[in-house]
Amino acid sequence: MPARVYLDYHATTPVDPRVLEAMLPFFGPKFGNAASRSHSFGWEAEKAVELARKRVASLAGAEAREIVFTSGATESDNLAIKGVAESRRANGNHVVTMATEHKAVLDPVRRLERSGMEVTVLPPEKDGLLDLTRLRGAIRSDTVLVSVMYANNEIGVVQPIGEIGAICRQAGVWFHCDAVQAFGKIPVDVERDHIDLMSMSAHKMYGPKGVGALYVRRRAPRVALQPQMDGGGHESGLRSGTLNVPGIVGFGEACELCARESEAEAARVGALRDRLKAKIQAELPGASVNGSMEHRLPGNLNLSFEGVDSEALLMSLPDVALSTGSACSSAAVEPSYVLRALGAGDAAAHSSVRFGLGRFTTPEEVDYAAARVVEAVRKLRALTPA
Ligand SMILES: *Cc1c(COP(=O)(O)O)cnc(C)c1O
């Protein structure tokens, strides 16, 4: 067995060695600035960036000119949400989102609210899915943007994005989708899904950290966006700043690999996830799944272990990298707001563990992790009187 097992693929993924290989020359001899128009160092970098742009666009079902490179999905979410709110201020003053969104969506929305925007935050159903009737009811004549994520980073639940997109398109409201967890794992298509703006991040799909993209629809209908970063006018004026050429090259390579391999990978990873779930549930009573099992990313499992504090559980498993949904604030451990939104009680929220499997997860690692978790849960339960 390896010294440690990584099952936290929703937090970040290892860089695929093929991605690293593609990036290396751009830290070395191909160091040019993609904005340098007057020599071959610049042209070389620009050519590499444009190839990467095509590859990202292709995996998203978009056109290359609709891809804006950013520093990651946090920036993409901010640019989409604030950029639309500012550019459409004359059209309306209302934004709709969901309680289970990533903080990179919820916090910009909250900032808009403090500056006078009206905000509707929709609760999910018990299984984590958005009720479409609820969405239709929330859209008003002054709504300018709906932001709903493709797949959740804690419970892996995949929303009915195509239907959500169709509702927004029909209502004449821009639809932003944080697709970080879905992109490169399951088929995502901005045309099929009627997505107008979409956030992506390289480090969640075997690319490097610190690079991402925002898809901005340019055709039927064209989305106007207020830039959030002023400067040299890079990325069609939507995101100024010298491009992270090595990162972008790596992102492009990561997309190319996902385009070729994600279908087979999803089947393999999904089978490993099911094996992990079966092994744990066969040995442990009171291990229940959070969120829909049917509408779920192949690499995600989120379990609550009855009677077990998940922080204590993770502490007793130093060689297995897992995550609780909880966030440590300075004073206390806050239970996951995502599970709370699903209606989970304090106990279930405090006993939840997220398992994230991915490209480099092996059956041996799954068996090892399952055995370690079962052992640790039994120990903790024996310590605490029921
Ligand atoms: C990781 C993540 C982000 C933030 O992406 P960065 O590139 O790390 O800024 C945003 N949304 C979701 C759903 C994520 O999982």
Short mmCIF file of N, CA and C in Angstrom, two decimals, residues 18 33 140 180 222 346:
data_model
loop_
_atom_site.label_atom_id
_atom_site.label_comp_id
_atom_site.label_asym_id
_atom_site.label_seq_id
_atom_site.Cartn_x
_atom_site.Cartn_y
_atom_site.Cartn_z
N ARG A 18 1.23 14.24 -18.25
CA ARG A 18 1.21 14.70 -19.65
C ARG A 18 0.96 16.21 -19.73
N ASN A 33 5.84 36.69 -23.95
CA ASN A 33 4.57 37.28 -23.53
C ASN A 33 3.60 37.17 -24.71
N ARG A 140 -38.44 37.04 -12.16
CA ARG A 140 -39.34 38.19 -12.26
C ARG A 140 -38.99 39.00 -13.51
N VAL A 180 -17.37 24.01 -12.54
CA VAL A 180 -16.03 23.53 -12.14
C VAL A 180 -15.98 22.02 -11.92
N ARG A 222 -25.95 37.55 -27.63
CA ARG A 222 -24.63 38.01 -27.20
C ARG A 222 -24.71 38.60 -25.79
N ASP A 346 -28.33 19.00 12.63
CA ASP A 346 -26.97 19.23 13.11
C ASP A 346 -26.15 17.96 13.17
#
